[in-house]
Amino acid sequence: MSSIDILSRRRKAVLLFGDSLTQRSFEPSGWGASMANWLVRRCDVYNRGYGGYNSRWAKYILQDMLLPSAPKINPYFIATVMLGTNDASIDEGLSDNAFVPLDEYERNMEDIITLLKAHCTHVFVLTPPCMDEKQRLEYQVEAHGDKATGVLDRTNENTAKYADVCKKVAEKMSVASVDLFHLTTVKMTELQMNSITETSQEVEPQLEVTDEKGKNEDESLQSELKLLLTQLRASDEPEKPVTPLGTASNKSLFIDGIHFNEEGQELVFEALRKAIGGVGVKIEDDSEAPLDYPLGLDLKASAGNWEHVFQKARKQKKTSKDYMAVPPTLISSLKLEYSVHNVLPRMKQDLKAVFPEIDIDKLLIIPTFQSCNCDLVAIGVEAESEKDRLLKSFVEFGKKVCGLLREKQHWADLTDPCSGYPVIGERGSGLYPDVNGSWMLLRYDLIETGCCKLISHPKWGTKVYPATMFTTAPLDVVQSVMETFKDATP
């Protein structure tokens, strides 16, 4: 074990992933720095923001970063992802442009969230924020002088489309989202209104003759802003994204039209902290994110028995092995291995979407592996025929197991390895991924083939077919039912 592993093993890990809006979150008063301060002594916060990156490039490095074979300190407690600002760049057909088409952005975000969910207990998706268009144009002149084009490289109208897709993907993937585009639009509108009001109050008393034209323009703009603000506040999640008017004031959430100033950073942090609490994560609750070592006050109050306080605190955090109720067990006659597991915390949210009517805290997961006659990495008639045979075999076996458990008045079901949907009960909004689920529970090697992932069994390699059953039956009942198959004939 390396010194880094030792330093981090008693703290949970938080991953901040994204573009420059994440990279710069560790600046003074940045939202990432505020996260680290909020979680101090409970979690180590890792900033993995990459300036200029779009979702295409971000997905590429995340696959490398979170490969199962890569060194792991802790499974991540919380992960955030904020991408889309660069994807929404105006497409000018230039090879050095970060623009990504909307449909590809949607696919990239689905892949990124899928990968994060396999490694993280809680995933939070932050939409790209709005921008200050006037400030962006002013920044171009400041940065490029005479070479400034005077044309926006991004617009609120276009970014709103990416923010909308981002929200929909998060909902589809059953993860929490923070609609930063909406929140920043509301705040920017408020700032513009306040600025117009303050300017009018400062200037008007000094004028002997009121400029009626200028006054009418201000009043008209203020009325327009009030109407927009009413629209924005009418619903936290409007059916269609409402974009700012683009009439920026001398007050903003940004420093260059895109990157946050101190007020913008604070808005992101507060919105994220609210979202974390909104899904039931209690940071101050020691059962969720315990302190790594005792407080100095507790050691001082121990009446000299400080070593006992340390010993009490030295409880190692649970790993996937701690959730295993029955280790891998072979039913030789069926060439099938099964194990029984309690639900990992990071799996609860997804399983609620698969089985919405079930108390997930009482759920047991029974992953199975059937030995195959050929390598399922292969493509061809033989491999497809073998997959069909193994699917039929699992469904027959799974229905028998679930039938016995149901006869004993306990809920039980299996998911279809092809679709991820329940076979017996009603479908929920989510799918159960057998490969990712088995990997999280058993930590068998995972192989990336380019188009899909495969489990590599420690004995059978990739000549294996994973599938899963679920039940709320007590463990002793499950064990007695599974015992009846040990002498089964194939």
CSV table of C-alpha atoms in Angstrom, one decimal:
chain,number,residue,atom,x,y,z
A,1,MET,CA,0.0,0.0,0.0
A,2,SER,CA,1.4,3.4,-1.0
A,3,SER,CA,1.7,6.4,1.3
A,4,ILE,CA,-1.1,8.1,-0.7
A,5,ASP,CA,-3.4,5.1,0.0
A,6,ILE,CA,-2.6,5.3,3.7
A,7,LEU,CA,-3.3,9.1,3.8
A,8,SER,CA,-6.7,8.6,2.0
A,9,ARG,CA,-8.0,5.4,3.3
A,10,ARG,CA,-9.9,6.9,6.3
A,11,ARG,CA,-11.6,9.6,4.2
A,12,LYS,CA,-14.2,9.3,1.5
A,13,ALA,CA,-13.4,10.7,-1.9
A,14,VAL,CA,-15.2,13.3,-3.9
A,15,LEU,CA,-14.5,13.8,-7.6
A,16,LEU,CA,-15.2,17.1,-9.4
A,17,PHE,CA,-15.1,16.4,-13.1
A,18,GLY,CA,-15.6,18.8,-16.0
A,19,ASP,CA,-14.1,21.6,-18.0
A,20,SER,CA,-12.5,25.0,-16.9
A,21,LEU,CA,-15.6,25.8,-14.8
A,22,THR,CA,-14.5,22.9,-12.6
A,23,GLN,CA,-10.7,23.4,-13.0
A,24,ARG,CA,-11.1,27.0,-11.8
A,25,SER,CA,-13.3,25.9,-8.9
A,26,PHE,CA,-10.2,25.6,-6.7
A,27,GLU,CA,-9.5,29.3,-7.0
A,28,PRO,CA,-9.9,31.5,-3.9
A,29,SER,CA,-13.7,31.5,-3.1
A,30,GLY,CA,-14.2,28.8,-5.8
A,31,TRP,CA,-17.1,26.4,-5.5
A,32,GLY,CA,-14.7,23.4,-5.4
A,33,ALA,CA,-12.6,25.1,-2.7
A,34,SER,CA,-15.9,25.7,-0.7
A,35,MET,CA,-16.7,22.0,-1.1
A,36,ALA,CA,-13.3,21.0,0.3
A,37,ASN,CA,-13.8,23.4,3.2
A,38,TRP,CA,-17.3,22.0,3.9
A,39,LEU,CA,-16.1,18.4,3.8
A,40,VAL,CA,-12.8,19.0,5.6
A,41,ARG,CA,-11.6,16.0,7.6
A,42,ARG,CA,-14.4,13.9,6.2
A,43,CYS,CA,-13.6,13.7,2.4
A,44,ASP,CA,-10.7,14.4,0.1
A,45,VAL,CA,-11.9,16.5,-2.8
A,46,TYR,CA,-10.2,15.7,-6.2
A,47,ASN,CA,-10.4,18.4,-8.8
A,48,ARG,CA,-10.3,16.9,-12.3
A,49,GLY,CA,-11.4,19.9,-14.3
A,50,TYR,CA,-9.8,20.3,-17.8
A,51,GLY,CA,-9.9,23.8,-19.3
A,52,GLY,CA,-11.1,23.9,-22.9
A,53,TYR,CA,-12.4,20.3,-22.9
A,54,ASN,CA,-15.7,19.2,-24.4
A,55,SER,CA,-17.7,16.1,-23.6
A,56,ARG,CA,-15.9,14.1,-26.3
A,57,TRP,CA,-12.5,14.6,-24.9
A,58,ALA,CA,-13.7,14.4,-21.3
A,59,LYS,CA,-15.3,11.0,-21.9
A,60,TYR,CA,-12.0,9.8,-23.4
A,61,ILE,CA,-9.9,10.7,-20.3
A,62,LEU,CA,-12.6,9.5,-17.8
A,63,GLN,CA,-12.5,6.0,-19.3
A,64,ASP,CA,-8.7,6.0,-18.7
A,65,MET,CA,-9.1,7.6,-15.2
A,66,LEU,CA,-11.7,5.1,-13.9
A,67,LEU,CA,-10.6,1.9,-15.6
A,68,PRO,CA,-11.2,-1.0,-13.1
A,69,SER,CA,-7.5,-1.9,-13.4
A,70,ALA,CA,-6.4,1.6,-12.6
A,71,PRO,CA,-5.1,2.3,-9.0
A,72,LYS,CA,-8.1,3.0,-6.7
A,73,ILE,CA,-7.9,4.9,-3.4
A,74,ASN,CA,-11.5,4.8,-2.4
A,75,PRO,CA,-14.7,4.3,-4.3
A,76,TYR,CA,-16.0,7.8,-4.8
A,77,PHE,CA,-18.6,9.1,-2.3
A,78,ILE,CA,-19.8,12.0,-4.5
A,79,ALA,CA,-19.0,12.8,-8.1
A,80,THR,CA,-20.0,16.0,-10.0
A,81,VAL,CA,-19.9,16.5,-13.7
A,82,MET,CA,-20.3,19.8,-15.5
A,83,LEU,CA,-19.8,19.9,-19.2
A,84,GLY,CA,-21.4,21.6,-22.2
A,85,THR,CA,-20.1,25.1,-22.2
A,86,ASN,CA,-17.4,24.2,-24.8
A,87,ASP,CA,-19.6,21.7,-26.6
A,88,ALA,CA,-22.1,24.6,-27.3
A,89,SER,CA,-19.4,26.7,-29.1
A,90,ILE,CA,-20.7,28.1,-32.4
A,91,ASP,CA,-19.9,25.6,-35.2
A,92,GLU,CA,-17.7,27.4,-37.7
A,93,GLY,CA,-16.4,24.3,-39.4
A,94,LEU,CA,-12.9,24.9,-37.8
A,95,SER,CA,-10.8,21.9,-36.9
A,96,ASP,CA,-9.7,23.6,-33.6
A,97,ASN,CA,-13.2,24.3,-32.5
A,98,ALA,CA,-14.5,22.5,-29.4
A,99,PHE,CA,-18.1,22.3,-30.8
A,100,VAL,CA,-19.8,18.9,-30.3
A,101,PRO,CA,-23.2,18.3,-32.0
A,102,LEU,CA,-26.2,18.1,-29.6
A,103,ASP,CA,-26.9,14.4,-30.4
A,104,GLU,CA,-23.3,13.4,-29.7
A,105,TYR,CA,-23.2,15.5,-26.5
A,106,GLU,CA,-26.3,13.5,-25.3
A,107,ARG,CA,-24.5,10.2,-26.0
A,108,ASN,CA,-21.3,11.4,-24.4
A,109,MET,CA,-23.1,12.5,-21.2
A,110,GLU,CA,-24.9,9.1,-21.0
A,111,ASP,CA,-21.6,7.3,-21.2
A,112,ILE,CA,-19.9,9.6,-18.7
A,113,ILE,CA,-22.7,9.2,-16.2
A,114,THR,CA,-22.8,5.4,-16.7
A,115,LEU,CA,-19.1,5.3,-15.9
A,116,LEU,CA,-19.4,7.6,-12.9
A,117,LYS,CA,-22.3,5.6,-11.5
A,118,ALA,CA,-20.2,2.4,-11.5
A,119,HIS,CA,-17.6,4.1,-9.3
A,120,CYS,CA,-19.6,6.5,-7.2
A,121,THR,CA,-22.3,6.4,-4.5
A,122,HIS,CA,-23.9,9.7,-5.5
A,123,VAL,CA,-23.6,11.4,-8.9
A,124,PHE,CA,-24.6,15.0,-9.5
A,125,VAL,CA,-24.9,16.5,-13.0
A,126,LEU,CA,-24.6,20.3,-13.3
A,127,THR,CA,-25.9,21.8,-16.5
A,128,PRO,CA,-23.8,24.4,-18.3
A,129,PRO,CA,-24.6,27.9,-16.9
A,130,CYS,CA,-25.9,30.8,-19.0
A,131,MET,CA,-23.3,33.4,-20.1
A,132,ASP,CA,-23.0,37.2,-20.1
A,133,GLU,CA,-23.0,37.9,-23.8
A,134,LYS,CA,-22.1,41.6,-23.6
A,135,GLN,CA,-19.3,40.9,-21.2
A,136,ARG,CA,-18.0,38.1,-23.5
A,137,LEU,CA,-17.8,40.6,-26.4
A,138,GLU,CA,-16.0,43.1,-24.2
A,139,TYR,CA,-13.5,40.4,-23.1
A,140,GLN,CA,-12.8,39.6,-26.7
A,141,VAL,CA,-11.7,43.2,-27.4
A,142,GLU,CA,-9.7,43.2,-24.1
A,143,ALA,CA,-8.0,39.9,-25.0
A,144,HIS,CA,-7.5,40.3,-28.8
A,145,GLY,CA,-7.6,44.1,-29.4
A,146,ASP,CA,-8.0,44.9,-33.1
A,147,LYS,CA,-8.2,41.2,-33.9
A,148,ALA,CA,-11.5,40.7,-32.0
A,149,THR,CA,-14.2,39.6,-34.4
A,150,GLY,CA,-17.1,41.1,-32.5
A,151,VAL,CA,-19.0,37.9,-33.0
A,152,LEU,CA,-19.9,35.7,-30.1
A,153,ASP,CA,-18.2,32.3,-29.9
A,154,ARG,CA,-21.2,31.0,-27.8
A,155,THR,CA,-24.7,32.2,-27.3
A,156,ASN,CA,-27.3,31.7,-24.5
A,157,GLU,CA,-29.8,30.6,-27.0
A,158,ASN,CA,-27.6,27.7,-28.1
A,159,THR,CA,-26.2,26.8,-24.7
A,160,ALA,CA,-29.8,26.5,-23.4
A,161,LYS,CA,-30.3,23.6,-25.8
A,162,TYR,CA,-27.3,21.8,-24.2
A,163,ALA,CA,-28.5,22.5,-20.7
A,164,ASP,CA,-32.0,21.1,-21.5
A,165,VAL,CA,-30.4,17.9,-23.0
A,166,CYS,CA,-28.2,17.6,-19.9
A,167,LYS,CA,-31.1,17.7,-17.5
A,168,LYS,CA,-33.0,15.1,-19.6
A,169,VAL,CA,-30.0,12.7,-19.6
A,170,ALA,CA,-29.7,13.0,-15.8
A,171,GLU,CA,-33.4,12.2,-15.4
A,172,LYS,CA,-33.1,9.3,-17.8
A,173,MET,CA,-30.0,8.0,-15.9
A,174,SER,CA,-31.7,8.4,-12.5
A,175,VAL,CA,-29.1,10.8,-11.1
A,176,ALA,CA,-29.6,14.2,-9.4
A,177,SER,CA,-29.1,17.3,-11.5
A,178,VAL,CA,-28.5,21.0,-10.8
A,179,ASP,CA,-30.0,23.3,-13.4
A,180,LEU,CA,-27.3,25.9,-13.4
A,181,PHE,CA,-28.5,27.5,-16.6
A,182,HIS,CA,-31.8,28.3,-15.0
A,183,LEU,CA,-30.3,29.4,-11.7
A,184,THR,CA,-27.7,31.7,-13.3
A,185,THR,CA,-30.3,33.1,-15.7
A,186,VAL,CA,-32.5,34.1,-12.7
A,187,LYS,CA,-29.6,35.7,-10.9
A,188,MET,CA,-28.3,37.5,-13.9
A,189,THR,CA,-31.8,39.0,-14.5
A,190,GLU,CA,-32.0,40.1,-10.9
A,191,LEU,CA,-28.5,41.8,-11.2
A,192,GLN,CA,-29.6,43.6,-14.4
A,193,MET,CA,-32.8,44.9,-12.8
A,194,ASN,CA,-30.9,46.1,-9.7
A,195,SER,CA,-28.3,47.8,-11.8
A,196,ILE,CA,-30.9,49.7,-13.8
A,197,THR,CA,-32.7,50.8,-10.6
A,198,GLU,CA,-29.5,51.9,-8.9
A,199,THR,CA,-28.3,53.8,-12.0
A,200,SER,CA,-31.6,55.6,-12.3
A,201,GLN,CA,-31.5,56.7,-8.7
A,202,GLU,CA,-27.9,57.9,-9.0
A,203,VAL,CA,-28.3,59.8,-12.3
A,204,GLU,CA,-31.8,61.3,-12.3
A,205,PRO,CA,-31.5,63.7,-9.3
A,206,GLN,CA,-28.4,65.2,-10.9
A,207,LEU,CA,-30.2,66.1,-14.2
A,208,GLU,CA,-31.9,69.5,-14.4
A,209,VAL,CA,-33.7,68.3,-17.6
A,210,THR,CA,-34.7,64.6,-17.7
A,211,ASP,CA,-33.7,62.7,-20.8
A,212,GLU,CA,-37.2,61.3,-21.5
A,213,LYS,CA,-36.0,59.0,-24.3
A,214,GLY,CA,-33.3,57.4,-22.1
A,215,LYS,CA,-35.7,57.2,-19.2
A,216,ASN,CA,-38.3,55.5,-21.3
A,217,GLU,CA,-35.7,53.0,-22.6
A,218,ASP,CA,-34.7,52.1,-19.0
A,219,GLU,CA,-38.3,51.7,-18.0
A,220,SER,CA,-39.0,49.6,-21.0
A,221,LEU,CA,-36.0,47.4,-20.3
A,222,GLN,CA,-36.9,47.1,-16.6
A,223,SER,CA,-40.5,46.0,-17.5
A,224,GLU,CA,-39.1,43.4,-19.9
A,225,LEU,CA,-36.7,42.1,-17.2
A,226,LYS,CA,-39.6,42.0,-14.6
A,227,LEU,CA,-41.6,39.9,-17.1
A,228,LEU,CA,-38.7,37.6,-17.7
A,229,LEU,CA,-38.0,37.2,-14.0
A,230,THR,CA,-41.7,36.4,-13.4
A,231,GLN,CA,-41.4,33.7,-16.1
A,232,LEU,CA,-38.3,32.3,-14.5
A,233,ARG,CA,-39.7,32.2,-11.0
A,234,ALA,CA,-43.0,30.6,-12.1
A,235,SER,CA,-41.4,27.2,-12.3
A,236,ASP,CA,-38.1,25.8,-11.0
A,237,GLU,CA,-38.0,23.6,-14.1
A,238,PRO,CA,-39.6,25.4,-17.1
A,239,GLU,CA,-40.7,23.2,-20.0
A,240,LYS,CA,-38.4,25.2,-22.3
A,241,PRO,CA,-35.3,26.9,-21.1
A,242,VAL,CA,-35.7,30.7,-20.9
A,243,THR,CA,-32.6,32.6,-22.0
A,244,PRO,CA,-31.3,35.9,-20.6
A,245,LEU,CA,-32.0,39.0,-22.7
A,246,GLY,CA,-28.3,39.5,-23.4
A,247,THR,CA,-28.5,43.1,-22.1
A,248,ALA,CA,-25.7,42.8,-19.6
A,249,SER,CA,-25.2,45.3,-16.9
A,250,ASN,CA,-22.1,46.4,-15.0
A,251,LYS,CA,-22.9,43.6,-12.6
A,252,SER,CA,-22.4,39.9,-13.5
A,253,LEU,CA,-21.7,36.4,-12.3
A,254,PHE,CA,-18.8,36.2,-14.6
A,255,ILE,CA,-15.3,37.7,-15.2
A,256,ASP,CA,-15.2,37.2,-19.0
A,257,GLY,CA,-18.7,36.2,-19.9
A,258,ILE,CA,-18.2,32.5,-19.2
A,259,HIS,CA,-16.0,31.9,-16.1
A,260,PHE,CA,-17.5,32.6,-12.7
A,261,ASN,CA,-16.6,35.5,-10.5
A,262,GLU,CA,-16.8,35.2,-6.7
A,263,GLU,CA,-20.6,35.6,-6.7
A,264,GLY,CA,-21.0,33.0,-9.4
A,265,GLN,CA,-18.8,30.6,-7.6
A,266,GLU,CA,-20.8,31.0,-4.4
A,267,LEU,CA,-24.1,30.4,-6.4
A,268,VAL,CA,-22.7,27.1,-7.7
A,269,PHE,CA,-21.6,25.9,-4.3
A,270,GLU,CA,-24.9,26.7,-2.6
A,271,ALA,CA,-26.9,25.1,-5.4
A,272,LEU,CA,-24.8,21.9,-5.2
A,273,ARG,CA,-24.9,21.8,-1.4
A,274,LYS,CA,-28.7,22.1,-1.6
A,275,ALA,CA,-28.9,19.3,-4.2
A,276,ILE,CA,-26.7,17.0,-2.0
A,277,GLY,CA,-29.0,17.5,0.9
A,278,GLY,CA,-32.0,17.1,-1.3
A,279,VAL,CA,-31.2,13.4,-2.0
A,280,GLY,CA,-30.8,12.6,1.7
A,281,VAL,CA,-27.1,12.9,2.0
A,282,LYS,CA,-26.3,14.2,5.5
A,283,ILE,CA,-22.7,15.3,5.5
A,284,GLU,CA,-22.7,16.1,9.2
A,285,ASP,CA,-24.0,12.6,10.0
A,286,ASP,CA,-21.0,10.5,10.9
A,287,SER,CA,-22.7,7.4,9.4
A,288,GLU,CA,-22.5,9.1,5.9
A,289,ALA,CA,-19.1,10.8,6.0
A,290,PRO,CA,-17.4,10.2,9.3
A,291,LEU,CA,-14.4,12.2,10.5
A,292,ASP,CA,-11.1,10.5,9.7
A,293,TYR,CA,-9.8,10.8,13.3
A,294,PRO,CA,-11.3,12.1,16.6
A,295,LEU,CA,-11.7,15.8,17.3
A,296,GLY,CA,-9.1,17.4,19.5
A,297,LEU,CA,-11.8,18.4,21.9
A,298,ASP,CA,-12.8,14.7,22.4
A,299,LEU,CA,-9.2,13.8,23.1
A,300,LYS,CA,-8.9,16.6,25.6
A,301,ALA,CA,-12.1,15.5,27.3
A,302,SER,CA,-11.0,11.9,27.6
A,303,ALA,CA,-9.5,12.3,31.1
A,304,GLY,CA,-6.2,10.9,29.9
A,305,ASN,CA,-7.8,7.9,28.1
A,306,TRP,CA,-7.1,9.3,24.7
A,307,GLU,CA,-5.8,6.0,23.3
A,308,HIS,CA,-9.2,4.5,23.9
A,309,VAL,CA,-10.8,7.3,21.9
A,310,PHE,CA,-8.5,6.5,19.0
A,311,GLN,CA,-9.2,2.8,19.1
A,312,LYS,CA,-12.9,3.4,19.0
A,313,ALA,CA,-12.5,5.6,15.9
A,314,ARG,CA,-10.4,3.0,14.1
A,315,LYS,CA,-13.2,1.3,12.3
A,316,GLN,CA,-12.3,0.6,8.7
A,317,LYS,CA,-14.9,1.6,6.2
A,318,LYS,CA,-16.9,-1.1,4.5
A,319,THR,CA,-15.8,-2.6,1.2
A,320,SER,CA,-17.9,-4.6,-1.2
A,321,LYS,CA,-16.8,-7.8,0.6
A,322,ASP,CA,-18.5,-6.5,3.8
A,323,TYR,CA,-21.8,-6.6,1.9
A,324,MET,CA,-21.4,-10.2,0.7
A,325,ALA,CA,-23.7,-12.5,2.7
A,326,VAL,CA,-22.9,-15.7,0.8
A,327,PRO,CA,-19.6,-16.0,-1.1
A,328,PRO,CA,-19.4,-17.4,-4.6
A,329,THR,CA,-20.9,-21.0,-4.5
A,330,LEU,CA,-20.8,-23.4,-7.4
A,331,ILE,CA,-23.8,-25.6,-8.4
A,332,SER,CA,-21.7,-28.1,-10.4
A,333,SER,CA,-24.6,-29.9,-12.1
A,334,LEU,CA,-25.8,-26.6,-13.7
A,335,LYS,CA,-22.3,-25.1,-14.2
A,336,LEU,CA,-23.6,-22.1,-12.4
A,337,GLU,CA,-22.0,-19.9,-9.7
A,338,TYR,CA,-24.1,-17.7,-7.4
A,339,SER,CA,-23.4,-15.4,-4.5
A,340,VAL,CA,-25.7,-13.3,-2.2
A,341,HIS,CA,-25.2,-9.7,-1.4
A,342,ASN,CA,-26.7,-6.8,0.5
A,343,VAL,CA,-27.2,-3.7,-1.5
A,344,LEU,CA,-24.2,-1.4,-1.8
A,345,PRO,CA,-25.1,2.3,-0.9
A,346,ARG,CA,-24.1,3.4,-4.4
A,347,MET,CA,-26.6,1.0,-5.9
A,348,LYS,CA,-29.7,2.1,-4.0
A,349,GLN,CA,-30.8,4.9,-6.2
A,350,ASP,CA,-30.6,2.9,-9.4
A,351,LEU,CA,-32.4,-0.1,-7.9
A,352,LYS,CA,-35.2,2.1,-6.7
A,353,ALA,CA,-35.8,3.0,-10.3
A,354,VAL,CA,-35.8,-0.7,-11.4
A,355,PHE,CA,-38.0,-1.9,-8.5
A,356,PRO,CA,-40.0,1.3,-7.4
A,357,GLU,CA,-42.4,-0.6,-5.2
A,358,ILE,CA,-39.8,-2.5,-3.2
A,359,ASP,CA,-38.0,-1.5,0.1
A,360,ILE,CA,-34.5,-1.5,-1.2
A,361,ASP,CA,-33.0,-1.7,2.3
A,362,LYS,CA,-34.4,-5.2,2.6
A,363,LEU,CA,-33.2,-6.3,-0.8
A,364,LEU,CA,-30.7,-9.1,-1.5
A,365,ILE,CA,-29.0,-9.4,-4.8
A,366,ILE,CA,-28.1,-12.8,-6.2
A,367,PRO,CA,-25.6,-12.5,-9.2
A,368,THR,CA,-25.1,-15.6,-11.2
A,369,PHE,CA,-22.5,-16.8,-13.7
A,370,GLN,CA,-23.0,-19.7,-16.1
A,371,SER,CA,-19.9,-21.3,-17.7
A,372,CYS,CA,-20.0,-21.0,-21.5
A,373,ASN,CA,-18.8,-23.4,-24.2
A,374,CYS,CA,-17.2,-20.5,-26.2
A,375,ASP,CA,-15.7,-17.1,-25.5
A,376,LEU,CA,-18.5,-14.5,-25.5
A,377,VAL,CA,-16.0,-11.8,-26.7
A,378,ALA,CA,-16.3,-13.6,-30.1
A,379,ILE,CA,-18.8,-12.5,-32.7
A,380,GLY,CA,-20.5,-15.1,-34.9
A,381,VAL,CA,-23.2,-17.7,-35.1
A,382,GLU,CA,-21.6,-20.0,-32.4
A,383,ALA,CA,-21.4,-17.1,-29.9
A,384,GLU,CA,-24.9,-15.9,-30.6
A,385,SER,CA,-26.3,-19.4,-30.3
A,386,GLU,CA,-24.6,-19.9,-27.0
A,387,LYS,CA,-25.9,-16.6,-25.7
A,388,ASP,CA,-29.5,-17.7,-26.6
A,389,ARG,CA,-29.0,-21.0,-24.9
A,390,LEU,CA,-27.6,-19.4,-21.7
A,391,LEU,CA,-30.4,-16.8,-21.6
A,392,LYS,CA,-33.1,-19.5,-21.8
A,393,SER,CA,-31.3,-21.6,-19.1
A,394,PHE,CA,-31.0,-18.6,-16.8
A,395,VAL,CA,-34.6,-17.5,-17.2
A,396,GLU,CA,-35.8,-21.1,-16.5
A,397,PHE,CA,-33.6,-21.4,-13.4
A,398,GLY,CA,-34.4,-17.9,-12.2
A,399,LYS,CA,-38.1,-18.4,-12.4
A,400,LYS,CA,-37.8,-21.6,-10.4
A,401,VAL,CA,-35.9,-19.9,-7.7
A,402,CYS,CA,-38.2,-16.9,-7.6
A,403,GLY,CA,-41.2,-19.2,-7.6
A,404,LEU,CA,-40.0,-21.1,-4.5
A,405,LEU,CA,-39.3,-17.8,-2.7
A,406,ARG,CA,-42.8,-16.5,-3.6
A,407,GLU,CA,-44.4,-19.7,-2.4
A,408,LYS,CA,-42.8,-18.8,1.0
A,409,GLN,CA,-44.6,-15.4,0.8
A,410,HIS,CA,-41.4,-13.4,-0.2
A,411,TRP,CA,-41.0,-11.0,-3.1
A,412,ALA,CA,-38.5,-12.2,-5.7
A,413,ASP,CA,-37.7,-11.3,-9.3
A,414,LEU,CA,-35.0,-11.6,-12.0
A,415,THR,CA,-34.0,-9.1,-14.6
A,416,ASP,CA,-33.6,-9.9,-18.3
A,417,PRO,CA,-29.9,-9.8,-19.2
A,418,CYS,CA,-30.7,-8.4,-22.6
A,419,SER,CA,-33.0,-5.6,-21.6
A,420,GLY,CA,-32.3,-5.0,-17.9
A,421,TYR,CA,-36.0,-5.0,-17.1
A,422,PRO,CA,-37.7,-7.2,-14.5
A,423,VAL,CA,-39.0,-10.5,-15.9
A,424,ILE,CA,-41.9,-11.2,-13.4
A,425,GLY,CA,-43.0,-7.9,-11.9
A,426,GLU,CA,-43.9,-4.4,-13.3
A,427,ARG,CA,-41.2,-2.4,-15.1
A,428,GLY,CA,-39.8,0.7,-13.4
A,429,SER,CA,-38.1,3.5,-15.1
A,430,GLY,CA,-34.6,2.1,-14.7
A,431,LEU,CA,-32.6,-0.9,-16.0
A,432,TYR,CA,-30.3,-3.2,-14.1
A,433,PRO,CA,-26.9,-3.6,-15.8
A,434,ASP,CA,-25.7,-7.2,-15.0
A,435,VAL,CA,-22.1,-6.6,-15.9
A,436,ASN,CA,-21.6,-3.3,-13.9
A,437,GLY,CA,-23.7,-4.7,-11.1
A,438,SER,CA,-21.6,-7.9,-10.9
A,439,TRP,CA,-18.4,-5.9,-11.1
A,440,MET,CA,-19.4,-3.6,-8.2
A,441,LEU,CA,-20.5,-6.6,-6.0
A,442,LEU,CA,-17.6,-9.0,-6.7
A,443,ARG,CA,-14.8,-6.9,-8.2
A,444,TYR,CA,-14.1,-9.4,-10.9
A,445,ASP,CA,-12.0,-8.0,-13.7
A,446,LEU,CA,-13.8,-5.9,-16.2
A,447,ILE,CA,-12.8,-5.9,-19.9
A,448,GLU,CA,-13.5,-3.0,-22.3
A,449,THR,CA,-14.1,-4.3,-25.8
A,450,GLY,CA,-14.8,-1.0,-27.4
A,451,CYS,CA,-18.5,-1.5,-27.9
A,452,CYS,CA,-19.3,-3.1,-24.5
A,453,LYS,CA,-17.9,-4.4,-21.2
A,454,LEU,CA,-17.4,-8.0,-20.3
A,455,ILE,CA,-16.8,-9.6,-16.9
A,456,SER,CA,-13.7,-11.8,-16.7
A,457,HIS,CA,-14.4,-14.6,-14.2
A,458,PRO,CA,-11.4,-15.7,-12.0
A,459,LYS,CA,-11.9,-19.3,-13.2
A,460,TRP,CA,-13.8,-19.2,-16.5
A,461,GLY,CA,-12.4,-15.9,-17.9
A,462,THR,CA,-14.7,-14.4,-20.5
A,463,LYS,CA,-16.4,-17.8,-21.1
A,464,VAL,CA,-19.1,-16.7,-18.7
A,465,TYR,CA,-22.7,-15.4,-18.8
A,466,PRO,CA,-23.8,-13.0,-16.0
A,467,ALA,CA,-27.4,-12.6,-14.9
A,468,THR,CA,-29.1,-11.5,-11.7
A,469,MET,CA,-31.9,-12.4,-9.3
A,470,PHE,CA,-33.4,-10.2,-6.5
A,471,THR,CA,-35.4,-10.9,-3.4
A,472,THR,CA,-36.6,-9.5,0.0
A,473,ALA,CA,-36.6,-12.9,1.6
A,474,PRO,CA,-34.4,-13.4,4.7
A,475,LEU,CA,-31.0,-14.8,4.1
A,476,ASP,CA,-31.7,-18.1,5.7
A,477,VAL,CA,-34.7,-18.6,3.4
A,478,VAL,CA,-32.6,-17.8,0.3
A,479,GLN,CA,-29.9,-20.2,1.4
A,480,SER,CA,-32.4,-23.1,2.0
A,481,VAL,CA,-33.9,-22.5,-1.5
A,482,MET,CA,-30.6,-22.4,-3.2
A,483,GLU,CA,-29.6,-25.7,-1.4
A,484,THR,CA,-32.4,-27.5,-3.2
A,485,PHE,CA,-30.5,-27.0,-6.5
A,486,LYS,CA,-27.2,-28.5,-5.5
A,487,ASP,CA,-28.2,-31.9,-6.6
A,488,ALA,CA,-30.2,-30.7,-9.6
A,489,THR,CA,-29.8,-32.4,-12.9
A,490,PRO,CA,-28.9,-30.2,-15.8
